[in-house]
Coordinates of N, CA and C in Angstrom, one line a residue:
M1 N 3.7 18.1 -6.7 CA 4.3 17.0 -7.5 C 5.4 17.5 -8.4
V2 N 6.5 16.8 -8.4 CA 7.7 17.2 -9.1 C 7.5 17.2 -10.6
G3 N 6.9 16.2 -11.1 CA 6.7 16.0 -12.5 C 5.5 15.0 -12.7
R4 N 5.3 14.7 -13.9 CA 4.2 13.7 -14.1 C 4.7 12.6 -14.9
S5 N 4.5 11.4 -14.5 CA 4.9 10.2 -15.2 C 3.7 9.6 -16.0
D6 N 4.0 9.1 -17.1 CA 2.9 8.6 -18.0 C 3.1 7.1 -18.1
G7 N 3.6 6.5 -17.0 CA 3.7 5.0 -17.0 C 2.4 4.3 -17.0
T8 N 2.5 3.0 -17.0 CA 1.3 2.2 -17.0 C 1.2 1.3 -15.8
T9 N 0.1 0.8 -15.5 CA -0.1 -0.2 -14.4 C -0.6 -1.5 -15.0
R10 N -0.3 -2.6 -14.3 CA -0.8 -3.9 -14.7 C -1.1 -4.6 -13.4
P11 N -2.0 -5.7 -13.5 CA -2.2 -6.5 -12.3 C -0.9 -7.2 -11.9
G12 N -0.7 -7.3 -10.6 CA 0.5 -8.0 -10.1 C 0.2 -9.5 -10.1
G13 N 1.2 -10.3 -10.4 CA 1.1 -11.7 -10.5 C 2.2 -12.4 -9.7
P14 N 2.2 -13.7 -9.7 CA 3.2 -14.5 -8.9 C 4.6 -14.1 -9.2
E15 N 4.9 -13.6 -10.5 CA 6.2 -13.2 -10.9 C 6.6 -11.9 -10.2
D16 N 5.7 -11.2 -9.6 CA 6.0 -10.0 -8.9 C 6.2 -10.1 -7.4
L17 N 6.1 -11.3 -6.9 CA 6.2 -11.4 -5.4 C 7.5 -10.9 -4.8
E18 N 8.6 -11.2 -5.4 CA 9.9 -10.6 -4.8 C 9.9 -9.1 -4.9
F19 N 9.3 -8.5 -6.0 CA 9.3 -7.1 -6.1 C 8.3 -6.5 -5.0
L20 N 7.2 -7.2 -4.7 CA 6.3 -6.8 -3.7 C 7.0 -6.8 -2.3
W21 N 7.9 -7.8 -2.1 CA 8.7 -7.8 -0.8 C 9.6 -6.6 -0.8
D22 N 10.2 -6.2 -2.0 CA 11.1 -5.0 -2.0 C 10.3 -3.8 -1.7
M23 N 9.1 -3.7 -2.3 CA 8.2 -2.5 -2.0 C 7.7 -2.5 -0.6
L24 N 7.5 -3.6 0.0 CA 7.1 -3.6 1.4 C 8.3 -3.1 2.3
Y25 N 9.5 -3.4 2.0 CA 10.6 -2.9 2.6 C 10.7 -1.3 2.5
E26 N 10.4 -0.9 1.2 CA 10.4 0.6 1.0 C 9.3 1.3 1.7
A27 N 8.1 0.6 1.9 CA 7.0 1.2 2.6 C 7.3 1.4 4.1
V28 N 8.1 0.4 4.6 CA 8.4 0.5 6.0 C 9.6 1.4 6.3
S29 N 10.6 1.4 5.4 CA 11.8 2.2 5.5 C 11.8 3.4 4.5
W30 N 10.8 4.2 4.5 CA 10.5 5.2 3.5 C 11.4 6.4 3.7
R31 N 12.0 6.6 4.8 CA 12.7 7.9 5.1 C 14.0 8.0 4.3
P32 N 14.1 8.8 3.3 CA 15.4 8.8 2.5 C 16.6 9.4 3.2
E33 N 16.3 10.2 4.2 CA 17.4 10.8 5.0 C 18.0 9.9 6.0
E34 N 17.3 8.8 6.3 CA 17.8 7.9 7.3 C 18.0 6.5 6.7
P35 N 19.2 5.9 6.9 CA 19.3 4.5 6.4 C 18.4 3.6 7.2
G36 N 17.7 2.8 6.5 CA 16.8 1.9 7.2 C 17.5 0.7 7.8
P37 N 16.9 0.0 8.7 CA 17.5 -1.3 9.2 C 17.6 -2.3 8.0
P38 N 18.4 -3.3 8.2 CA 18.6 -4.3 7.1 C 17.3 -4.9 6.7
R39 N 17.2 -5.1 5.3 CA 16.0 -5.6 4.7 C 15.5 -6.9 5.4
D40 N 16.4 -7.9 5.6 CA 16.0 -9.2 6.2 C 15.5 -9.0 7.6
E41 N 16.0 -8.0 8.4 CA 15.5 -7.8 9.7 C 14.1 -7.2 9.7
V42 N 13.9 -6.3 8.8 CA 12.5 -5.7 8.6 C 11.5 -6.7 8.2
L43 N 11.8 -7.4 7.1 CA 10.9 -8.3 6.5 C 10.6 -9.6 7.3
S44 N 11.5 -9.9 8.2 CA 11.3 -11.1 9.1 C 10.4 -10.8 10.3
D45 N 10.1 -9.5 10.5 CA 9.3 -9.1 11.6 C 7.8 -9.6 11.3
P46 N 7.2 -10.4 12.1 CA 5.9 -10.9 11.8 C 4.8 -9.8 11.6
H47 N 5.0 -8.6 12.2 CA 4.1 -7.5 12.1 C 4.2 -6.9 10.7
V48 N 5.3 -7.1 10.0 CA 5.5 -6.6 8.7 C 5.3 -7.7 7.7
A49 N 5.8 -8.9 7.9 CA 5.7 -10.0 7.0 C 4.2 -10.4 6.7
C50 N 3.3 -10.1 7.7 CA 1.9 -10.5 7.5 C 1.3 -9.8 6.2
Y51 N 1.9 -8.8 5.7 CA 1.4 -8.1 4.5 C 1.6 -8.9 3.2
L52 N 2.6 -9.9 3.3 CA 2.9 -10.7 2.1 C 3.0 -12.2 2.3
E53 N 3.3 -12.6 3.5 CA 3.6 -14.0 3.8 C 2.4 -14.8 3.4
G54 N 2.7 -15.9 2.6 CA 1.6 -16.7 2.1 C 0.8 -16.1 1.0
W55 N 1.4 -15.1 0.2 CA 0.7 -14.4 -0.8 C -0.1 -15.3 -1.7
G56 N -1.3 -14.9 -2.1 CA -2.1 -15.7 -3.0 C -3.4 -16.2 -2.3
R57 N -3.6 -15.8 -1.0 CA -4.8 -16.1 -0.4 C -6.0 -15.5 -1.1
P58 N -7.2 -16.0 -0.9 CA -8.4 -15.3 -1.5 C -8.4 -13.9 -1.1
G59 N -8.6 -13.0 -2.1 CA -8.7 -11.6 -1.9 C -7.4 -10.8 -2.1
D60 N -6.3 -11.5 -2.0 CA -5.0 -10.8 -2.2 C -5.0 -10.2 -3.6
T61 N -4.7 -8.9 -3.7 CA -4.8 -8.2 -5.0 C -3.7 -7.2 -5.1
A62 N -2.9 -7.2 -6.2 CA -1.8 -6.2 -6.4 C -1.9 -5.6 -7.7
V63 N -1.3 -4.4 -7.8 CA -1.1 -3.6 -9.0 C 0.4 -3.2 -9.0
V64 N 1.0 -3.3 -10.2 CA 2.4 -2.9 -10.4 C 2.5 -1.7 -11.4
Y65 N 3.3 -0.8 -11.1 CA 3.5 0.4 -11.9 C 4.8 0.2 -12.8
L66 N 4.7 0.5 -14.1 CA 5.8 0.4 -15.0 C 6.3 1.7 -15.4
D67 N 7.6 2.0 -15.3 CA 8.2 3.2 -15.8 C 8.0 3.4 -17.3
P68 N 7.6 4.6 -17.7 CA 7.3 4.8 -19.2 C 8.5 4.7 -20.0
A69 N 9.7 5.0 -19.5 CA 10.9 5.0 -20.4 C 11.5 3.6 -20.5
T70 N 11.4 2.8 -19.4 CA 12.2 1.5 -19.4 C 11.3 0.3 -19.2
A71 N 10.0 0.5 -18.9 CA 9.0 -0.5 -18.6 C 9.4 -1.3 -17.4
S72 N 10.3 -0.8 -16.6 CA 10.7 -1.5 -15.4 C 9.7 -1.2 -14.3
R73 N 9.6 -2.1 -13.3 CA 8.7 -1.9 -12.2 C 9.3 -0.9 -11.3
T74 N 8.5 0.2 -11.0 CA 8.9 1.2 -10.1 C 8.0 1.5 -9.0
G75 N 6.9 0.7 -8.8 CA 6.0 0.9 -7.7 C 5.0 -0.2 -7.7
A76 N 4.4 -0.4 -6.5 CA 3.4 -1.4 -6.4 C 2.4 -1.0 -5.3
A77 N 1.2 -1.5 -5.4 CA 0.2 -1.3 -4.4 C -0.6 -2.6 -4.3
W78 N -1.0 -2.9 -3.1 CA -1.8 -4.2 -2.9 C -2.6 -4.0 -1.7
Y79 N -3.7 -4.9 -1.6 CA -4.4 -5.0 -0.4 C -4.6 -6.5 -0.1
R80 N -4.9 -6.7 1.2 CA -5.0 -8.0 1.8 C -5.9 -8.0 3.0
F81 N -6.8 -8.9 3.0 CA -7.7 -9.1 4.2 C -6.9 -9.7 5.3
M82 N -7.0 -9.1 6.5 CA -6.2 -9.6 7.7 C -7.1 -10.2 8.7
P83 N -6.7 -11.4 9.2 CA -7.5 -12.0 10.3 C -7.4 -11.2 11.6
P84 N -8.4 -11.1 12.4 CA -8.3 -10.3 13.6 C -7.3 -10.8 14.6
E85 N -6.9 -12.1 14.5 CA -5.9 -12.6 15.4 C -4.5 -12.3 14.9
E86 N -4.3 -11.8 13.7 CA -3.1 -11.4 13.1 C -3.2 -10.1 12.4
P87 N -3.7 -9.0 13.0 CA -3.9 -7.8 12.3 C -2.7 -7.1 11.9
G88 N -2.8 -6.3 10.8 CA -1.7 -5.4 10.4 C -1.8 -4.1 11.2
Y89 N -0.9 -3.2 10.8 CA -0.9 -1.9 11.5 C -2.2 -1.1 11.2
G90 N -2.8 -1.2 10.0 CA -3.9 -0.5 9.6 C -5.2 -1.2 9.8
F91 N -5.3 -2.3 10.6 CA -6.5 -3.1 10.7 C -7.6 -2.3 11.4
V92 N -8.8 -2.4 10.7 CA -10.0 -1.9 11.3 C -11.1 -2.9 11.5
E93 N -11.2 -3.9 10.6 CA -12.1 -5.0 10.8 C -11.8 -6.1 9.7
P94 N -12.2 -7.3 9.9 CA -11.8 -8.4 9.0 C -12.4 -8.2 7.6
S95 N -13.5 -7.5 7.4 CA -14.0 -7.3 6.1 C -13.4 -6.1 5.3
V96 N -12.5 -5.4 5.9 CA -11.8 -4.3 5.3 C -10.3 -4.6 5.0
P97 N -9.9 -4.8 3.8 CA -8.5 -5.2 3.6 C -7.6 -4.0 3.8
E98 N -6.4 -4.3 4.1 CA -5.4 -3.2 4.3 C -4.6 -3.0 3.1
L99 N -4.3 -1.8 2.8 CA -3.6 -1.3 1.6 C -2.2 -1.1 1.9
T100 N -1.3 -1.4 1.0 CA 0.1 -1.1 1.1 C 0.5 -0.5 -0.2
L101 N 1.3 0.6 -0.2 CA 1.7 1.2 -1.4 C 3.2 1.7 -1.2
A102 N 4.0 1.5 -2.3 CA 5.3 2.0 -2.2 C 5.8 2.2 -3.7
V103 N 6.7 3.2 -3.8 CA 7.4 3.6 -5.0 C 8.9 3.6 -4.8
V104 N 9.6 3.1 -5.7 CA 11.1 3.1 -5.7 C 11.6 4.5 -5.5
P105 N 12.6 4.7 -4.5 CA 13.2 6.0 -4.4 C 13.7 6.4 -5.7
G106 N 13.6 7.7 -5.9 CA 14.1 8.3 -7.2 C 12.9 8.4 -8.2
H107 N 11.8 7.7 -8.0 CA 10.7 7.7 -8.8 C 9.5 8.3 -8.1
R108 N 9.7 8.7 -6.8 CA 8.6 9.2 -6.0 C 8.3 10.7 -6.4
G109 N 7.0 11.0 -6.3 CA 6.6 12.4 -6.6 C 6.4 12.6 -8.1
L110 N 6.3 11.5 -8.9 CA 6.1 11.7 -10.3 C 4.8 11.1 -10.8
G111 N 3.9 10.7 -9.9 CA 2.6 10.3 -10.2 C 2.3 8.8 -10.1
A112 N 3.4 8.0 -9.9 CA 3.2 6.5 -9.8 C 2.3 6.2 -8.6
G113 N 2.5 6.8 -7.5 CA 1.6 6.5 -6.3 C 0.2 6.8 -6.6
T114 N -0.1 8.0 -7.2 CA -1.4 8.4 -7.5 C -2.1 7.4 -8.5
A115 N -1.4 7.0 -9.5 CA -1.9 6.0 -10.4 C -2.2 4.7 -9.8
L116 N -1.2 4.2 -9.0 CA -1.4 2.9 -8.3 C -2.6 3.0 -7.4
L117 N -2.7 4.0 -6.6 CA -3.9 4.1 -5.7 C -5.2 4.2 -6.4
A118 N -5.3 4.9 -7.5 CA -6.5 5.0 -8.2 C -6.9 3.7 -8.8
I119 N -6.0 3.0 -9.4 CA -6.3 1.7 -10.1 C -6.6 0.6 -9.0
L120 N -5.9 0.6 -7.9 CA -6.2 -0.4 -6.9 C -7.5 -0.1 -6.2
T121 N -7.8 1.1 -6.0 CA -9.1 1.5 -5.4 C -10.3 1.1 -6.3
E122 N -10.1 1.4 -7.6 CA -11.2 1.0 -8.6 C -11.3 -0.5 -8.7
T123 N -10.2 -1.2 -8.7 CA -10.2 -2.7 -8.7 C -11.0 -3.2 -7.5
A124 N -10.7 -2.7 -6.3 CA -11.4 -3.1 -5.1 C -12.9 -2.9 -5.2
R125 N -13.2 -1.7 -5.7 CA -14.6 -1.3 -5.8 C -15.4 -2.3 -6.7
L126 N -14.7 -2.6 -7.9 CA -15.4 -3.5 -8.9 C -15.5 -4.9 -8.3
R127 N -14.6 -5.3 -7.4 CA -14.7 -6.6 -6.8 C -15.6 -6.7 -5.6
G128 N -16.3 -5.6 -5.3 CA -17.2 -5.5 -4.2 C -16.7 -5.2 -2.8
V129 N -15.4 -4.8 -2.8 CA -14.8 -4.4 -1.5 C -15.5 -3.1 -1.1
R130 N -15.9 -3.0 0.1 CA -16.7 -1.8 0.6 C -15.8 -0.7 1.2
A131 N -14.6 -1.1 1.6 CA -13.7 -0.1 2.1 C -12.3 -0.6 2.1
L132 N -11.3 0.3 2.2 CA -9.9 0.0 2.4 C -9.4 0.7 3.6
S133 N -8.4 0.1 4.2 CA -7.7 0.8 5.4 C -6.2 0.8 5.2
L134 N -5.5 1.6 6.0 CA -4.1 1.6 5.9 C -3.6 2.3 7.1
S135 N -2.3 2.2 7.3 CA -1.6 2.9 8.4 C -0.4 3.7 7.7
V136 N -0.3 4.9 8.1 CA 0.7 5.8 7.6 C 1.3 6.7 8.7
E137 N 2.6 6.9 8.7 CA 3.2 7.8 9.7 C 2.8 9.2 9.4
R138 N 2.6 10.0 10.5 CA 2.2 11.4 10.3 C 3.1 12.2 9.5
D139 N 4.4 11.9 9.5 CA 5.3 12.8 8.7 C 5.7 12.2 7.3
N140 N 5.0 11.1 6.9 CA 5.3 10.5 5.6 C 4.5 11.4 4.6
P141 N 5.3 11.8 3.5 CA 4.6 12.7 2.5 C 3.4 12.0 1.8
V142 N 3.4 10.7 1.8 CA 2.2 10.0 1.1 C 0.9 10.3 1.9
L143 N 1.0 10.7 3.1 CA -0.2 11.0 3.9 C -1.1 12.0 3.1
R144 N -0.5 13.0 2.4 CA -1.2 14.0 1.6 C -2.0 13.3 0.5
L145 N -1.4 12.3 -0.2 CA -2.1 11.6 -1.2 C -3.3 10.8 -0.7
Y146 N -3.1 10.2 0.4 CA -4.3 9.5 1.0 C -5.4 10.5 1.4
E147 N -5.0 11.6 2.0 CA -6.1 12.6 2.3 C -6.8 13.1 1.1
Q148 N -6.0 13.4 0.0 CA -6.6 13.9 -1.2 C -7.5 12.8 -1.9
S149 N -7.2 11.5 -1.6 CA -8.0 10.4 -2.1 C -9.1 10.0 -1.2
S150 N -9.5 10.9 -0.3 CA -10.7 10.7 0.6 C -10.5 9.6 1.6
F151 N -9.3 9.3 2.0 CA -9.1 8.4 3.2 C -9.2 9.3 4.4
A152 N -10.0 8.8 5.4 CA -10.3 9.6 6.6 C -9.4 9.0 7.7
K153 N -8.9 9.9 8.6 CA -8.2 9.5 9.7 C -9.1 9.0 10.8
L154 N -8.9 7.8 11.2 CA -9.7 7.2 12.2 C -9.2 7.3 13.6
F155 N -7.9 6.9 13.8 CA -7.3 7.0 15.1 C -5.8 7.0 14.9
Q156 N -5.1 7.4 15.9 CA -3.6 7.5 15.9 C -3.0 6.4 16.8
V157 N -2.0 5.7 16.4 CA -1.3 4.8 17.2 C 0.2 5.2 17.1
G158 N 0.7 5.7 18.2 CA 2.1 6.2 18.2 C 2.2 7.4 17.2
N159 N 3.1 7.2 16.2 CA 3.3 8.3 15.2 C 2.5 8.0 13.9
A160 N 1.6 7.1 13.9 CA 0.9 6.7 12.7 C -0.6 6.9 12.8
W161 N -1.2 7.2 11.7 CA -2.6 7.3 11.5 C -3.1 6.0 10.9
T162 N -4.2 5.5 11.4 CA -5.0 4.5 10.8 C -6.1 5.2 10.0
M163 N -6.2 4.9 8.7 CA -7.1 5.6 7.8 C -8.0 4.6 7.1
K164 N -9.1 5.1 6.7 CA -10.1 4.3 6.0 C -10.8 5.1 4.9
K165 N -11.1 4.4 3.8 CA -11.8 5.0 2.7 C -13.0 4.1 2.4
G166 N -14.2 4.6 2.4 CA -15.3 3.8 1.9 C -15.4 3.8 0.4
L167 N -15.8 2.7 -0.1 CA -15.9 2.5 -1.6 C -17.4 2.2 -1.9
S168 N -17.9 2.8 -2.9 CA -19.3 2.5 -3.3 C -19.2 1.3 -4.2
A169 N -20.2 0.4 -4.2 CA -20.2 -0.8 -5.0 C -20.4 -0.3 -6.5
A170 N -20.0 -1.2 -7.4 CA -20.1 -0.9 -8.8 C -21.6 -0.6 -9.1
G171 N -21.8 0.5 -9.8 CA -23.1 1.0 -10.2 C -23.8 1.8 -9.1
E172 N -23.2 1.9 -7.9 CA -23.8 2.6 -6.8 C -23.2 4.0 -6.8
A173 N -24.1 5.0 -6.4 CA -23.6 6.3 -6.3 C -22.7 6.4 -5.0
P174 N -21.6 7.2 -5.0 CA -20.8 7.4 -3.8 C -21.7 7.9 -2.7
G175 N -21.4 7.4 -1.5 CA -22.2 7.9 -0.4 C -21.4 8.7 0.5

């Protein structure tokens, strides 16, 4: 970790939807050394858009990270239950929501992702979610964060791992 940020998190609301779309683009086009495809092209792909299209369905949950110096939004994490007929890249089963996490370039490696993941995981656990899943490319540096946070590699599709983390229910000992 390059440094440590002391920013805060807050629940994401309807006013954050455009920022979540920005963060979805960052999650898909995360490679800083390569210019990503145009934003509209990426976000119009149904396999990508499914992570936010129609946001506000039952179970949709987001957390936003605020920079300590400016209080501006610099990261977000969210989860969403996916129907089996329209699965996301990290789909494992309908009862396990898929997690998406992204941090604005220039703010990565400072603790925002760690804070977002911890808060979103705890929120899910308190809401009775039994597990979270995700998909991450093998060479994405955030893979290390997921591994350190007890996400287990389930299977590989192309260059990406599908990972899952079991959550114990509120008041239950971790299993």
